Amino acid sequence: MSRERTRRVRMRRNSRRVAGAITAVVLVGGGFAVANASTDISTGKSAAGVQRPVDKKATGTKAVVSAANAFLNTLDADQQAEVLLELTEANATAWSNLPCGSTCRPGIELGSLSDTQLAAAVQLLKVATGTGKGSGYDQITQIIKADDVLASVQATSSAGTGPAPSDTASSTASADPSATAAPSSTATDAPTGAPPSGGTGGGGSFGYGSGLYYMAFLGTPSADGTWQLHFGGHHLAVNLTYKKGKVAGASPFFIGVEPTSWTDDDGTTYSPLEEQRNGMLALTGSLSTEQLATAKLSGTYNDVLLGPSEDGQFPETKEGIKVSELSPKQKQLVLKAIHPWVANVDDATAKKLMKTYERELNETYVSYSGGTALDTQGDYVRIDGPGVWVEFVCQNGLVIQGKVHYHTVYRDHTRDYGSEFSFS
């Protein structure tokens, strides 16, 4: 077997194992699930890692710290060193929407973990993120599953056993039937990037698959200190910052998906960004012709404006229609449109953030570029307030051609990275 074929087989095997572990934790619900401990991958002869206190009865952010410690306790010393990094600007901002593995993000690769370790990592994500259907933890798992779809489509195409990637590239990968593609696009998901500070650097795996997601703790998890849960991979970046036992920031949160929807082998249909898209459609669909004219942006957008490496680059002047000019019903639609992104963090914190954004609603702006149907390359919607910043954009498909895929980002003007850094 060639070295390249061996690598692909190993990657597919790890992806299936990661996806299986995610499903197992979803099914068992609460508690620390251990999926097939008998199949654990040997961690070699590395020294045992430092053991940290775990309180299974903890609640709130203390439960997040406990789950983080439980994960660390499954790792040996070398693995703990991969996960525990300094809370620096370089490490915090080392995230990407690209399928560039460890060359553009720090932390430990999910595909390298044993089943016990993986179950503990997944449980941490479940404790730290929202519980809503189609948002929070549920949405994160769907984004990860989408990467396995892309891996399958790409492998089928590259092996010459199927048609080139298109809207009918796989029986299990069917893009949104309502989507239509523009004549051209800018490929912004191509694997590129420089090694992040504190990360493993060159030699990291490139490509798609649920095994190619990375977890890091920037700073030491504690109930009274400052630290960040840093997790992501292709089309996903989760940055949750904790200070003195509270969530100080739930952003930046990048989330995208290709294909926009698909049906799994078991007949389950997934549309990970349906709630975000529907919220934006309801909002823009409520605007009158005159309001749409006011909300229209003069520029065009092939991607989100404040994606990776664009920290702090908020436009100096807000554009679009001011929410204070909207009807009470339309104002509620603005809040409903914001909520799915904010729901990436635990439910209690999301509720507090939404109350803040509601207080700031009259000073918030809604704008768009391209069309409002969110089905064509360049269709773009933005919500920009004193705090909240949300973008949704359509791009032409990169792997599944002939259909669009989505990029979105949630940021906060004052709370990104828990306000730990100042960006010019």
XYZ file of C-alpha atoms in Angstrom:
424
model
C 0.000 0.000 0.000
C 1.448 3.406 -0.978
C 2.231 5.998 1.680
C -0.478 8.334 0.317
C -3.099 5.588 0.276
C -2.145 4.597 3.829
C -2.558 8.221 4.939
C -6.022 8.433 3.347
C -7.175 5.166 4.922
C -5.970 6.330 8.341
C -7.688 9.704 7.907
C -11.009 8.071 6.938
C -10.744 5.671 9.880
C -10.076 8.510 12.336
C -12.922 10.584 10.865
C -15.411 7.740 11.310
C -14.216 7.269 14.901
C -14.557 10.977 15.733
C -18.015 11.187 14.165
C -19.032 8.040 16.043
C -17.838 9.436 19.355
C -19.764 12.651 18.788
C -22.923 10.662 18.089
C -22.362 8.453 21.152
C -22.102 11.437 23.502
C -25.244 12.965 22.006
C -27.133 9.748 22.682
C -25.996 9.146 26.259
C -26.804 12.702 27.372
C -25.301 13.835 30.692
C -22.312 12.298 32.426
C -18.863 11.539 31.128
C -19.346 9.072 28.297
C -16.593 6.612 27.383
C -17.006 5.181 23.898
C -15.274 1.825 23.399
C -12.490 2.272 25.916
C -11.140 -1.117 24.888
C -10.121 0.334 21.522
C -8.050 3.181 22.948
C -5.042 4.146 20.874
C -1.804 3.716 22.819
C -0.293 7.000 23.927
C 3.189 5.472 24.000
C 5.646 5.806 26.866
C 5.202 9.484 27.580
C 5.120 10.502 31.238
C 1.746 10.685 32.906
C 0.112 14.093 32.792
C -0.701 16.247 35.806
C -4.016 15.231 37.363
C -6.499 17.999 38.107
C -9.602 18.167 40.311
C -12.951 17.116 38.817
C -16.318 17.908 40.361
C -19.121 16.108 38.548
C -21.696 18.060 40.564
C -20.378 21.468 39.497
C -22.689 23.852 37.639
C -22.224 26.918 35.419
C -18.692 27.839 34.464
C -17.351 25.607 37.251
C -18.804 22.685 35.301
C -16.856 23.844 32.244
C -13.634 23.956 34.283
C -14.368 20.504 35.694
C -15.004 19.095 32.206
C -11.786 20.723 30.948
C -9.868 19.123 33.812
C -11.490 15.753 33.139
C -10.267 15.983 29.540
C -6.760 16.983 30.623
C -6.688 14.046 33.047
C -7.028 11.628 30.116
C -3.898 13.028 28.443
C -0.249 12.200 28.998
C 2.320 14.928 29.659
C 3.177 15.496 25.991
C -0.470 15.779 25.024
C -1.183 18.185 27.872
C 1.630 20.362 26.555
C -0.120 20.461 23.160
C -3.372 21.587 24.759
C -2.214 23.964 27.511
C -0.832 27.105 25.874
C -0.309 30.696 26.929
C -3.159 33.165 26.572
C -1.433 35.463 24.101
C -2.794 37.506 21.237
C -0.887 35.330 18.756
C -2.429 32.127 20.093
C -5.934 33.557 20.549
C -6.111 34.929 17.002
C -4.702 31.735 15.433
C -7.947 30.435 13.993
C -9.148 30.005 10.432
C -12.068 28.923 8.262
C -9.643 27.007 6.030
C -9.004 23.231 5.900
C -5.375 23.848 6.850
C -5.052 21.641 9.919
C -2.439 22.578 12.509
C -0.622 24.981 10.207
C -3.182 27.693 11.001
C -4.472 26.768 14.476
C -2.994 25.508 17.746
C -4.001 22.587 19.938
C -4.372 18.819 19.797
C -5.978 17.080 16.814
C -9.179 15.167 17.577
C -8.128 12.389 15.204
C -5.035 11.719 17.339
C -7.040 11.038 20.507
C -8.068 7.694 22.000
C -11.772 6.995 22.333
C -11.679 7.834 26.047
C -9.870 11.113 25.383
C -12.179 11.990 22.527
C -15.301 11.336 24.605
C -13.978 13.690 27.308
C -13.210 16.396 24.722
C -16.678 16.110 23.222
C -18.275 16.233 26.665
C -16.439 19.494 27.367
C -17.897 21.026 24.211
C -21.340 19.859 25.244
C -21.030 21.484 28.686
C -19.560 24.754 27.356
C -21.951 25.432 24.471
C -25.686 25.938 23.982
C -28.291 23.196 24.231
C -30.726 24.366 21.542
C -31.620 22.191 18.575
C -29.782 23.460 15.518
C -27.568 25.785 17.573
C -24.768 25.527 20.089
C -23.432 22.002 20.569
C -25.912 20.472 18.119
C -24.856 22.871 15.374
C -21.156 22.336 16.064
C -21.547 18.582 15.626
C -23.383 19.111 12.337
C -20.576 21.321 10.993
C -18.088 18.598 11.889
C -20.263 15.986 10.154
C -20.347 18.200 7.049
C -16.589 17.935 6.826
C -16.873 14.154 6.582
C -19.271 14.672 3.664
C -16.657 16.844 1.943
C -13.951 14.260 2.663
C -16.122 11.556 1.083
C -16.911 13.668 -1.989
C -13.273 14.631 -2.456
C -12.021 11.058 -1.997
C -14.561 9.722 -4.496
C -13.554 12.318 -7.067
C -9.783 11.982 -6.587
C -9.976 8.175 -6.731
C -11.671 8.341 -10.120
C -14.587 6.256 -8.891
C -17.226 8.903 -9.388
C -18.047 12.164 -11.137
C -16.193 15.377 -10.461
C -17.508 17.352 -7.491
C -20.805 18.982 -8.413
C -24.305 19.374 -7.113
C -24.797 15.629 -7.665
C -21.344 14.500 -6.583
C -22.538 12.099 -3.905
C -25.746 10.322 -3.056
C -25.244 11.412 0.552
C -24.311 15.014 -0.231
C -27.111 17.049 -1.754
C -26.721 20.800 -1.641
C -29.623 23.160 -1.023
C -31.909 22.715 -4.069
C -32.904 26.363 -3.918
C -29.332 27.556 -4.405
C -28.071 28.915 -7.705
C -24.492 29.816 -8.467
C -23.078 32.988 -9.908
C -20.711 32.715 -12.895
C -17.549 33.071 -10.811
C -16.282 33.237 -7.273
C -13.196 33.785 -5.196
C -11.954 30.519 -3.685
C -11.413 31.417 -0.042
C -11.393 27.876 1.367
C -8.180 26.763 -0.298
C -5.686 25.343 2.233
C -3.195 28.075 3.051
C -1.802 29.589 6.214
C 1.238 30.027 8.427
C 1.976 28.059 11.622
C 0.318 29.654 14.668
C 2.348 30.685 17.690
C 2.334 27.837 20.185
C 0.918 25.387 17.677
C 2.516 22.304 16.176
C 3.395 24.175 12.985
C 4.493 22.599 9.720
C 3.567 19.023 8.901
C -0.031 19.297 10.082
C -2.769 17.488 8.210
C -4.548 19.355 5.419
C -7.948 18.506 4.055
C -11.432 17.662 5.268
C -12.785 15.301 7.910
C -14.059 15.238 11.493
C -10.653 14.158 12.771
C -9.086 17.440 11.656
C -10.449 19.659 14.437
C -8.260 21.038 17.205
C -8.735 21.858 20.871
C -6.557 24.130 22.995
C -6.791 25.854 26.360
C -5.172 29.274 26.351
C -4.330 29.796 29.980
C -5.080 27.208 32.667
C -8.763 26.338 33.187
C -9.857 27.708 36.558
C -12.898 29.183 38.273
C -11.086 32.376 39.262
C -8.516 33.017 36.549
C -8.595 34.017 32.869
C -8.488 31.379 30.148
C -9.961 30.550 26.772
C -11.507 27.441 25.255
C -10.187 27.458 21.703
C -11.708 24.902 19.318
C -12.095 24.644 15.567
C -11.251 23.370 12.149
C -12.561 23.908 8.635
C -15.624 26.199 8.734
C -15.563 26.426 12.534
C -13.863 28.592 15.150
C -15.128 28.600 18.743
C -13.515 31.097 21.131
C -14.984 31.187 24.648
C -13.129 33.350 27.168
C -13.599 32.936 30.926
C -12.697 35.463 33.635
C -13.242 35.028 37.372
C -15.816 32.296 36.890
C -17.842 34.057 34.196
C -17.904 34.065 30.407
C -16.268 37.328 29.361
C -16.565 36.706 25.623
C -18.284 34.229 23.295
C -16.663 35.550 20.136
C -15.185 35.469 17.559
C -17.404 32.621 16.391
C -16.918 31.654 12.753
C -19.247 29.081 11.282
C -19.755 28.024 7.682
C -20.912 24.934 5.829
C -20.546 23.066 2.536
C -22.826 21.484 1.430
C -25.603 23.634 2.848
C -27.712 20.496 3.393
C -27.330 16.758 2.900
C -28.979 13.447 3.740
C -26.936 10.929 5.719
C -26.867 7.194 5.082
C -29.439 6.634 7.830
C -31.900 8.997 6.130
C -31.302 11.959 8.456
C -31.229 15.325 6.691
C -28.911 18.018 8.026
C -29.008 21.783 7.380
C -26.580 23.208 9.969
C -27.096 26.893 9.147
C -30.804 26.768 8.414
C -31.741 28.699 11.559
C -29.244 31.468 10.784
C -30.346 31.705 7.163
C -34.055 31.660 8.004
C -33.583 34.398 10.596
C -31.882 36.648 8.074
C -34.486 35.867 5.410
C -37.339 36.747 7.762
C -35.631 40.023 8.674
C -34.830 41.217 5.152
C -38.175 39.901 3.898
C -39.965 42.215 6.336
C -38.341 45.347 4.914
C -40.350 47.590 2.621
C -39.026 48.746 -0.725
C -38.028 52.069 0.837
C -36.349 50.351 3.791
C -34.458 48.012 1.482
C -33.121 50.997 -0.445
C -31.812 52.500 2.806
C -30.287 49.194 3.933
C -28.477 48.516 0.639
C -24.660 48.633 0.791
C -22.679 50.098 -2.070
C -19.918 47.475 -1.870
C -19.942 43.798 -2.861
C -18.791 40.891 -0.705
C -17.265 37.540 -1.643
C -16.638 36.667 2.000
C -17.295 37.974 5.493
C -15.533 41.235 6.213
C -14.299 40.310 9.697
C -13.050 36.781 9.212
C -9.725 35.378 10.461
C -6.850 37.870 10.818
C -9.311 40.774 10.677
C -9.556 41.309 14.422
C -10.680 44.774 15.449
C -11.238 45.925 11.865
C -14.820 47.077 12.383
C -15.859 49.826 9.938
C -15.642 53.279 11.497
C -19.083 54.212 10.177
C -22.154 52.033 10.512
C -24.129 51.508 7.311
C -27.644 50.472 6.414
C -30.952 51.120 8.087
C -31.049 51.985 11.763
C -33.180 49.596 13.801
C -34.811 52.528 15.603
C -36.560 53.249 12.282
C -38.129 49.765 12.178
C -41.486 48.635 13.521
C -41.732 46.729 16.833
C -42.304 43.497 14.913
C -39.244 44.105 12.745
C -37.160 44.848 15.847
C -38.097 41.439 17.226
C -37.002 39.892 13.930
C -33.595 41.531 14.356
C -33.222 39.918 17.786
C -34.377 36.549 16.452
C -31.829 36.824 13.640
C -28.994 37.515 16.101
C -29.807 34.759 18.576
C -28.604 31.610 16.693
C -25.013 32.904 16.682
C -25.055 33.963 20.332
C -26.407 30.511 21.236
C -22.967 29.009 20.621
C -22.206 29.630 24.318
C -23.971 28.181 27.368
C -27.650 29.079 27.676
C -27.319 31.378 30.704
C -24.571 33.474 29.094
C -26.443 33.623 25.785
C -29.481 34.990 27.601
C -27.405 37.750 29.224
C -25.795 38.693 25.917
C -29.182 38.883 24.203
C -30.460 41.227 26.915
C -27.477 43.475 26.244
C -28.071 43.457 22.508
C -31.751 44.188 23.089
C -30.834 47.284 25.145
C -28.592 48.407 22.292
C -31.110 47.572 19.580
C -32.088 51.123 18.598
C -28.427 51.928 17.884
C -27.992 48.802 15.730
C -27.987 48.769 11.911
C -29.111 46.226 9.318
C -27.586 46.166 5.842
C -27.187 43.892 2.837
C -25.439 43.529 -0.511
C -26.327 41.526 -3.589
C -29.772 39.945 -3.213
C -31.763 39.141 -0.095
C -32.627 35.540 -1.015
C -29.284 34.209 0.280
C -29.031 31.733 -2.558
C -26.519 33.339 -4.923
C -22.812 34.174 -4.816
C -22.412 37.585 -3.183
C -25.720 37.666 -1.294
C -24.722 39.236 2.020
C -26.471 40.438 5.198
C -24.970 42.269 8.182
C -26.193 43.286 11.644
C -23.955 45.862 13.326
C -24.626 47.287 16.778
C -22.678 48.939 19.588
C -21.765 45.408 20.640
C -23.060 42.760 18.256
C -21.652 42.144 14.779
C -23.040 39.353 12.563
C -22.332 38.616 8.896
C -23.835 36.014 6.540
C -22.542 35.589 2.977
C -23.040 33.138 0.109
C -20.063 31.795 -1.835
C -19.948 29.461 -4.798
C -19.229 25.862 -3.826
C -15.578 24.858 -3.701
C -15.799 21.073 -3.454
C -19.455 20.643 -4.451
C -19.563 22.858 -7.493
C -22.657 24.443 -8.949
C -24.151 25.292 -5.555
C -23.443 27.973 -2.987
C -22.089 27.435 0.494
C -22.258 29.728 3.519
C -19.745 31.704 5.561
C -20.832 33.561 8.692
C -19.176 35.211 11.664
C -20.318 36.582 15.017
C -18.141 39.156 16.749
C -18.576 41.768 19.458
C -17.077 45.241 19.269
C -16.023 45.155 22.923
C -16.127 41.475 23.995
C -14.059 39.588 21.401
C -11.568 37.360 23.248
C -13.034 38.621 26.521
C -11.618 42.119 25.837
C -8.129 40.751 26.546
C -6.513 42.432 23.547
C -6.620 45.808 21.827
C -6.654 45.878 18.056
C -5.950 48.960 15.955
